[in-house]
Amino acid sequence: MLDWRLLLAVMAVAVAVLALPMAPAWSQDSDFIVIAHRGASGERPEHTLAAYELAIDQGADYIEPDLVVTKDGVLVARHENELSDTTDVASREEFADRNRTKFIDGRNVAGWFAEDFTLAELRTLRAKERIPTIRPQNARYDGLYQVPTLEEIVKLVRAKEAETGRRIGLYPELKHPEFLLQAEGFDTVDLLLLELKRLGITAEDPVFIQSFEIEPLRRLNQRSEFRLVQLINVDGGPADVLGMTYADMATPSGLADIATYADGVGVNMRLLLNDDLTATAMADDARQAGLLVHAWTLRKENAFLPPDRHRPGGDAAEGCYNKVYVALRKVGVDGIFTDNPREIVEEPGKVWNGWCAGEFWKD
Ligand code: G3P
Ligand code: CA
């Protein structure tokens, strides 16, 4: 006599087991790194000690300071040497006469520049959210934080390593090194190597140094053992080599040339993924050249996602970033720069969370 209740129970268990996600191969890659892009900049004003510390607390493997220089030669973290997008400098009457227009990397830029301020002057400024319309919750922190020095960032990393027992990597980027050298007289390659040495950081530590330009990386390669990453964008080319384009650099022969002085490429993710999120040839080509591949920049808001990965709610609403994450992992990238380390450390798409239906990695 068939026991229907037993049969139904067995069927229910079978269905449940079949529905369980299998661990995808990419999630077994223990070398994969999460790079906190300008800190946890989805939740705090970028390039502040608060943004870096939150990123570390959220489990980021590396924090990423973009570096510019003060008038007295101190390396500090800002995305641009122009300060008005991310500090209160434009509202400070005492600095009104520092307003300048400079020709930087082929275009005129107006504003206030880090290299025209001593560190003491710069420290009187307060950081603010760069994109308050998309991240109004971050603007609540406007005015609380200073512009940090590289030295402070290293001290923070060491303190957090002691607190957490984890190694925390540093992923500094030299911003506008050719402009700062030729137009302003600051050799930021020299300054960076001297500062890392002074702070006791060696190539044995988890460090990648990155640049959009070529010569600074070639010089770093000649003068140090630090791991180096050539940044590659979709349009344009490196500011220091006239006529060279990123499109040239992204070809197999361009990548082979990069491999003569760098260990990896930091690639705009639009070069790694087609519109339908299938892989382009670039990651494979880079691997063929022996290069690591790090992708930038994964952010969870609609404003930064492909249109067909948007969810209702406008630019600031959270989109289906999990699909892009999974696509990048399937491409086999070795690391992802993200403004949202909390979410990326959790491997979105690995766990069904009820949103972005059909975006589950098992599909
Ligand atoms: O450095 C990787 C990525 O940060 C490059 O873009 O402009 O955010 O520094 P950006
Ligand atoms: Ca950067």
Short mmCIF file of C-alpha atoms and ligand atoms in Angstrom, two decimals:
data_model
loop_
_atom_site.label_atom_id
_atom_site.label_comp_id
_atom_site.label_asym_id
_atom_site.label_seq_id
_atom_site.Cartn_x
_atom_site.Cartn_y
_atom_site.Cartn_z
CA MET A 1 0.00 0.00 0.00
CA LEU A 2 1.56 3.30 -1.13
CA ASP A 3 1.94 5.83 1.66
CA TRP A 4 1.07 9.11 -0.14
CA ARG A 5 2.18 11.19 2.80
CA LEU A 6 5.61 9.57 2.72
CA LEU A 7 5.82 9.98 -1.05
CA LEU A 8 4.89 13.67 -0.80
CA ALA A 9 7.48 14.17 1.92
CA VAL A 10 10.20 12.52 -0.20
CA MET A 11 9.19 14.65 -3.20
CA ALA A 12 9.29 17.81 -1.08
CA VAL A 13 12.78 16.97 0.15
CA ALA A 14 13.92 16.22 -3.42
CA VAL A 15 12.58 19.54 -4.68
CA ALA A 16 14.26 21.39 -1.81
CA VAL A 17 17.59 19.68 -2.49
CA LEU A 18 17.41 20.45 -6.22
CA ALA A 19 16.69 24.07 -5.41
CA LEU A 20 19.77 24.38 -3.21
CA PRO A 21 22.45 26.41 -4.95
CA MET A 22 25.65 24.64 -5.85
CA ALA A 23 28.74 26.57 -4.86
CA PRO A 24 29.99 28.14 -8.07
CA ALA A 25 33.62 27.55 -9.00
CA TRP A 26 34.49 31.21 -8.68
CA SER A 27 33.48 31.34 -5.04
CA GLN A 28 36.28 28.86 -4.26
CA ASP A 29 38.92 31.34 -5.44
CA SER A 30 40.59 32.32 -2.17
CA ASP A 31 42.94 34.79 -3.89
CA PHE A 32 40.05 36.99 -5.05
CA ILE A 33 40.24 40.43 -3.40
CA VAL A 34 37.68 43.10 -2.55
CA ILE A 35 39.21 46.57 -2.98
CA ALA A 36 37.42 49.36 -1.14
CA HIS A 37 37.29 52.10 -3.77
CA ARG A 38 38.12 55.35 -1.96
CA GLY A 39 37.04 53.51 1.23
CA ALA A 40 33.46 52.43 1.85
CA SER A 41 32.53 55.44 -0.24
CA GLY A 42 28.95 54.25 -0.71
CA GLU A 43 28.41 54.95 2.98
CA ARG A 44 30.85 57.74 3.95
CA PRO A 45 32.43 60.72 2.18
CA GLU A 46 35.23 59.25 0.07
CA HIS A 47 38.90 59.27 1.06
CA THR A 48 38.33 59.92 4.75
CA LEU A 49 39.68 57.84 7.61
CA ALA A 50 36.05 57.05 8.43
CA ALA A 51 35.47 55.65 4.93
CA TYR A 52 38.61 53.53 5.09
CA GLU A 53 37.89 52.24 8.59
CA LEU A 54 34.32 51.30 7.71
CA ALA A 55 35.58 49.44 4.64
CA ILE A 56 37.99 47.45 6.78
CA ASP A 57 35.24 46.70 9.29
CA GLN A 58 33.08 45.48 6.40
CA GLY A 59 35.76 42.98 5.39
CA ALA A 60 37.54 44.68 2.49
CA ASP A 61 40.89 43.11 1.67
CA TYR A 62 42.44 46.34 0.39
CA ILE A 63 41.70 50.03 0.80
CA GLU A 64 42.36 52.38 -2.09
CA PRO A 65 43.76 55.87 -1.46
CA ASP A 66 44.13 58.08 -4.54
CA LEU A 67 47.16 60.29 -3.85
CA VAL A 68 47.91 63.95 -4.56
CA VAL A 69 50.49 66.23 -2.93
CA THR A 70 50.52 69.36 -0.76
CA LYS A 71 52.66 72.47 -1.33
CA ASP A 72 55.11 71.18 1.28
CA GLY A 73 55.39 67.78 -0.40
CA VAL A 74 53.13 65.60 1.74
CA LEU A 75 51.08 62.85 0.07
CA VAL A 76 47.39 63.10 0.92
CA ALA A 77 44.30 61.22 -0.24
CA ARG A 78 41.98 62.93 -2.73
CA HIS A 79 40.54 61.66 -5.96
CA GLU A 80 41.61 64.87 -7.67
CA ASN A 81 44.16 67.53 -6.89
CA GLU A 82 41.24 69.97 -7.36
CA LEU A 83 39.54 70.12 -3.97
CA SER A 84 36.15 71.77 -4.32
CA ASP A 85 34.13 68.63 -5.16
CA THR A 86 35.12 66.87 -1.95
CA THR A 87 35.93 69.62 0.59
CA ASP A 88 34.49 72.90 1.81
CA VAL A 89 37.33 74.94 0.26
CA ALA A 90 35.04 76.96 -2.03
CA SER A 91 33.21 78.39 0.98
CA ARG A 92 36.37 79.39 2.85
CA GLU A 93 36.93 83.13 2.40
CA GLU A 94 40.54 82.97 3.55
CA PHE A 95 41.36 80.80 0.53
CA ALA A 96 39.35 82.71 -2.09
CA ASP A 97 42.55 84.05 -3.67
CA ARG A 98 43.90 80.52 -4.23
CA ASN A 99 41.36 79.91 -6.97
CA ARG A 100 43.24 78.99 -10.16
CA THR A 101 42.69 77.53 -13.60
CA LYS A 102 45.24 74.88 -14.56
CA PHE A 103 45.75 72.86 -17.72
CA ILE A 104 45.75 69.26 -16.51
CA ASP A 105 45.95 66.18 -18.73
CA GLY A 106 44.68 68.05 -21.80
CA ARG A 107 41.92 70.16 -20.28
CA ASN A 108 41.41 73.31 -18.25
CA VAL A 109 40.38 72.72 -14.64
CA ALA A 110 39.25 75.59 -12.41
CA GLY A 111 39.23 75.51 -8.63
CA TRP A 112 41.51 75.05 -5.63
CA PHE A 113 44.42 72.65 -5.86
CA ALA A 114 46.08 70.55 -3.15
CA GLU A 115 49.57 71.50 -4.37
CA ASP A 116 48.80 75.19 -3.58
CA PHE A 117 48.08 74.45 0.10
CA THR A 118 50.48 73.53 2.87
CA LEU A 119 49.48 70.52 4.88
CA ALA A 120 48.60 72.81 7.79
CA GLU A 121 46.27 74.81 5.53
CA LEU A 122 44.78 71.71 3.96
CA ARG A 123 44.03 70.31 7.40
CA THR A 124 41.71 73.23 8.11
CA LEU A 125 39.41 72.02 5.32
CA ARG A 126 36.62 69.55 5.92
CA ALA A 127 35.61 66.69 3.64
CA LYS A 128 32.17 66.49 2.06
CA GLU A 129 30.20 64.00 -0.02
CA ARG A 130 31.02 64.23 -3.75
CA ILE A 131 27.59 63.09 -5.02
CA PRO A 132 25.01 64.21 -2.42
CA THR A 133 22.06 63.81 -4.78
CA ILE A 134 22.80 60.11 -5.16
CA ARG A 135 24.14 59.60 -1.63
CA PRO A 136 22.25 62.09 0.60
CA GLN A 137 22.81 59.80 3.59
CA ASN A 138 26.57 60.40 3.24
CA ALA A 139 26.13 64.17 3.28
CA ARG A 140 25.12 63.88 6.94
CA TYR A 141 28.84 63.36 7.57
CA ASP A 142 29.89 66.55 5.75
CA GLY A 143 32.23 68.67 7.83
CA LEU A 144 33.29 65.91 10.22
CA TYR A 145 36.48 64.66 8.61
CA GLN A 146 39.82 66.06 7.43
CA VAL A 147 41.83 65.18 4.36
CA PRO A 148 44.03 62.28 5.53
CA THR A 149 47.75 61.89 4.85
CA LEU A 150 49.19 58.64 3.54
CA GLU A 151 50.97 58.33 6.89
CA GLU A 152 47.66 58.44 8.77
CA ILE A 153 46.16 55.86 6.43
CA VAL A 154 49.06 53.50 7.08
CA LYS A 155 48.68 54.03 10.84
CA LEU A 156 44.96 53.27 10.55
CA VAL A 157 45.71 50.07 8.63
CA ARG A 158 48.20 48.96 11.27
CA ALA A 159 45.78 49.72 14.10
CA LYS A 160 42.99 47.79 12.37
CA GLU A 161 45.32 44.88 11.65
CA ALA A 162 46.12 44.71 15.37
CA GLU A 163 42.42 44.97 16.26
CA THR A 164 41.14 42.40 13.77
CA GLY A 165 44.08 40.04 13.31
CA ARG A 166 43.66 40.40 9.53
CA ARG A 167 46.13 41.71 6.95
CA ILE A 168 44.78 44.81 5.25
CA GLY A 169 46.23 45.75 1.89
CA LEU A 170 47.04 49.19 0.53
CA TYR A 171 46.25 50.03 -3.10
CA PRO A 172 47.49 53.61 -3.67
CA GLU A 173 46.98 55.38 -6.98
CA LEU A 174 49.23 58.21 -8.16
CA LYS A 175 46.93 60.93 -9.53
CA HIS A 176 48.22 63.12 -12.37
CA PRO A 177 51.91 62.26 -11.79
CA GLU A 178 53.07 63.72 -15.13
CA PHE A 179 51.25 67.02 -14.53
CA LEU A 180 52.55 67.26 -10.96
CA LEU A 181 56.10 66.57 -12.16
CA GLN A 182 56.23 68.79 -15.25
CA ALA A 183 53.98 71.69 -14.22
CA GLU A 184 54.36 71.74 -10.44
CA GLY A 185 57.78 70.18 -9.81
CA PHE A 186 56.63 67.30 -7.58
CA ASP A 187 57.99 63.85 -8.32
CA THR A 188 55.26 61.77 -6.72
CA VAL A 189 57.01 58.51 -7.66
CA ASP A 190 59.95 59.62 -5.51
CA LEU A 191 57.69 60.89 -2.78
CA LEU A 192 55.71 57.66 -2.63
CA LEU A 193 58.76 55.40 -2.49
CA LEU A 194 60.37 57.59 0.20
CA GLU A 195 57.19 57.69 2.27
CA LEU A 196 56.56 53.95 2.05
CA LYS A 197 60.16 53.33 3.09
CA ARG A 198 59.90 55.81 5.96
CA LEU A 199 56.73 54.08 7.14
CA GLY A 200 58.40 50.66 6.99
CA ILE A 201 56.29 49.30 4.14
CA THR A 202 58.04 46.90 1.79
CA ALA A 203 57.12 44.85 -1.25
CA GLU A 204 56.53 41.93 1.13
CA ASP A 205 53.45 43.75 2.41
CA PRO A 206 50.10 43.51 0.59
CA VAL A 207 50.52 46.55 -1.66
CA PHE A 208 49.57 47.33 -5.25
CA ILE A 209 50.54 50.69 -6.75
CA GLN A 210 48.37 51.86 -9.66
CA SER A 211 48.39 54.61 -12.26
CA PHE A 212 46.61 55.56 -15.47
CA GLU A 213 50.02 56.74 -16.73
CA ILE A 214 52.83 54.55 -18.03
CA GLU A 215 56.17 56.18 -17.17
CA PRO A 216 55.53 56.38 -13.43
CA LEU A 217 54.89 52.63 -13.42
CA ARG A 218 57.99 51.95 -15.51
CA ARG A 219 60.03 53.99 -13.03
CA LEU A 220 58.47 52.23 -10.06
CA ASN A 221 59.29 48.91 -11.72
CA GLN A 222 62.93 49.91 -12.09
CA ARG A 223 63.22 51.23 -8.58
CA SER A 224 61.13 48.86 -6.44
CA GLU A 225 59.66 45.41 -6.10
CA PHE A 226 56.14 46.63 -5.35
CA ARG A 227 53.38 45.02 -7.38
CA LEU A 228 52.17 47.45 -10.03
CA VAL A 229 48.85 47.86 -11.82
CA GLN A 230 48.29 49.68 -15.09
CA LEU A 231 44.88 51.31 -15.17
CA ILE A 232 42.97 51.11 -18.45
CA ASN A 233 39.90 53.16 -19.27
CA VAL A 234 37.37 52.90 -22.10
CA ASP A 235 38.21 56.18 -23.84
CA GLY A 236 41.30 58.31 -24.24
CA GLY A 237 44.80 57.37 -23.29
CA PRO A 238 47.51 57.87 -20.67
CA ALA A 239 48.33 61.54 -20.14
CA ASP A 240 52.08 60.99 -20.27
CA VAL A 241 52.47 59.22 -23.64
CA LEU A 242 51.18 61.31 -26.53
CA GLY A 243 49.30 59.28 -29.15
CA MET A 244 48.95 56.16 -27.02
CA THR A 245 45.35 55.07 -26.45
CA TYR A 246 43.82 52.75 -23.90
CA ALA A 247 42.33 50.88 -26.86
CA ASP A 248 45.89 50.12 -28.02
CA MET A 249 46.88 49.07 -24.53
CA ALA A 250 43.92 46.68 -24.27
CA THR A 251 45.03 44.62 -27.29
CA PRO A 252 47.04 41.40 -26.84
CA SER A 253 50.24 43.16 -27.91
CA GLY A 254 49.47 46.16 -25.69
CA LEU A 255 48.88 43.85 -22.75
CA ALA A 256 52.12 41.99 -23.46
CA ASP A 257 53.93 45.33 -23.28
CA ILE A 258 52.25 46.19 -19.98
CA ALA A 259 53.44 42.85 -18.62
CA THR A 260 57.05 44.00 -19.06
CA TYR A 261 56.63 46.54 -16.23
CA ALA A 262 53.39 45.74 -14.34
CA ASP A 263 51.84 42.78 -12.56
CA GLY A 264 48.26 43.50 -13.41
CA VAL A 265 45.72 45.69 -15.11
CA GLY A 266 42.97 47.67 -13.40
CA VAL A 267 40.24 47.74 -16.00
CA ASN A 268 37.03 49.70 -16.44
CA MET A 269 34.52 46.85 -16.19
CA ARG A 270 32.87 47.98 -19.43
CA LEU A 271 35.95 46.61 -21.22
CA LEU A 272 35.50 43.20 -19.58
CA LEU A 273 31.75 42.74 -20.17
CA ASN A 274 29.57 43.06 -23.23
CA ASP A 275 26.18 44.78 -22.92
CA ASP A 276 24.55 41.43 -22.16
CA LEU A 277 27.18 40.85 -19.45
CA THR A 278 28.94 38.07 -21.35
CA ALA A 279 32.72 38.23 -21.34
CA THR A 280 34.77 40.18 -23.85
CA ALA A 281 38.16 38.77 -24.81
CA MET A 282 40.08 41.18 -22.62
CA ALA A 283 40.34 39.26 -19.35
CA ASP A 284 41.58 36.16 -21.20
CA ASP A 285 44.03 38.26 -23.20
CA ALA A 286 45.38 39.83 -20.00
CA ARG A 287 45.75 36.44 -18.36
CA GLN A 288 47.56 35.17 -21.46
CA ALA A 289 50.01 38.02 -20.96
CA GLY A 290 50.49 36.91 -17.35
CA LEU A 291 48.64 39.85 -15.83
CA LEU A 292 46.24 39.95 -12.91
CA VAL A 293 42.87 41.52 -13.72
CA HIS A 294 41.14 43.90 -11.31
CA ALA A 295 37.84 45.48 -12.39
CA TRP A 296 36.47 48.93 -11.46
CA THR A 297 34.09 50.14 -10.21
CA LEU A 298 31.11 48.16 -8.89
CA ARG A 299 28.55 50.38 -7.14
CA LYS A 300 25.07 49.37 -6.13
CA GLU A 301 23.10 52.45 -7.25
CA ASN A 302 21.20 52.47 -10.56
CA ALA A 303 23.25 55.47 -11.69
CA PHE A 304 26.31 53.25 -12.07
CA LEU A 305 24.70 50.12 -13.51
CA PRO A 306 23.75 49.14 -17.07
CA PRO A 307 20.20 50.43 -17.85
CA ASP A 308 18.65 46.98 -18.01
CA ARG A 309 19.96 46.24 -14.50
CA HIS A 310 18.12 49.21 -12.99
CA ARG A 311 15.29 48.82 -10.48
CA PRO A 312 12.54 51.37 -9.93
CA GLY A 313 13.38 54.45 -7.88
CA GLY A 314 15.73 56.56 -9.94
CA ASP A 315 19.49 57.05 -9.91
CA ALA A 316 19.95 56.66 -6.17
CA ALA A 317 17.96 53.44 -5.87
CA GLU A 318 19.73 50.12 -5.50
CA GLY A 319 19.94 48.23 -8.78
CA CYS A 320 20.76 44.65 -9.70
CA TYR A 321 24.48 44.97 -8.99
CA ASN A 322 24.49 41.29 -8.08
CA LYS A 323 24.21 40.38 -11.77
CA VAL A 324 27.24 42.48 -12.65
CA TYR A 325 29.14 41.01 -9.73
CA VAL A 326 28.40 37.46 -10.87
CA ALA A 327 29.32 38.33 -14.47
CA LEU A 328 32.69 39.70 -13.32
CA ARG A 329 33.35 36.61 -11.19
CA LYS A 330 32.50 34.37 -14.16
CA VAL A 331 34.99 36.36 -16.21
CA GLY A 332 37.50 35.32 -13.56
CA VAL A 333 38.65 38.73 -12.36
CA ASP A 334 41.17 38.59 -9.53
CA GLY A 335 39.64 41.52 -7.69
CA ILE A 336 36.89 44.12 -7.80
CA PHE A 337 37.04 47.78 -6.82
CA THR A 338 33.79 48.67 -5.12
CA ASP A 339 32.18 51.56 -3.24
CA ASN A 340 30.16 48.94 -1.33
CA PRO A 341 32.54 46.45 0.28
CA ARG A 342 29.88 45.28 2.76
CA GLU A 343 27.70 43.95 -0.05
CA ILE A 344 30.51 42.59 -2.20
CA VAL A 345 32.19 40.71 0.64
CA GLU A 346 28.87 38.88 1.02
CA GLU A 347 29.09 37.68 -2.60
CA PRO A 348 25.78 39.02 -3.92
CA GLY A 349 24.11 36.49 -6.13
CA LYS A 350 25.48 33.57 -4.14
CA VAL A 351 22.59 33.81 -1.72
CA TRP A 352 19.02 34.21 -2.93
CA ASN A 353 17.67 37.37 -1.36
CA GLY A 354 14.39 37.78 -3.16
CA TRP A 355 15.22 40.77 -5.30
CA CYS A 356 16.36 41.02 -8.88
CA ALA A 357 14.50 37.78 -9.60
CA GLY A 358 16.15 35.82 -12.36
CA GLU A 359 19.49 37.36 -11.42
CA PHE A 360 20.37 34.44 -9.15
CA TRP A 361 23.80 33.03 -9.98
CA LYS A 362 22.31 29.58 -10.54
CA ASP A 363 20.35 30.82 -13.59
O1 G3P B 1 41.84 53.15 -9.51
C1 G3P B 1 40.80 52.37 -9.98
C2 G3P B 1 39.73 53.32 -10.19
O2 G3P B 1 39.63 54.00 -8.98
C3 G3P B 1 40.07 54.27 -11.28
O3 G3P B 1 39.22 55.26 -11.34
O4 G3P B 1 38.85 57.60 -11.25
O5 G3P B 1 37.95 56.19 -9.45
O6 G3P B 1 40.37 56.68 -9.55
P1 G3P B 1 39.10 56.49 -10.33
CA CA B 2 41.49 55.28 -8.05
#
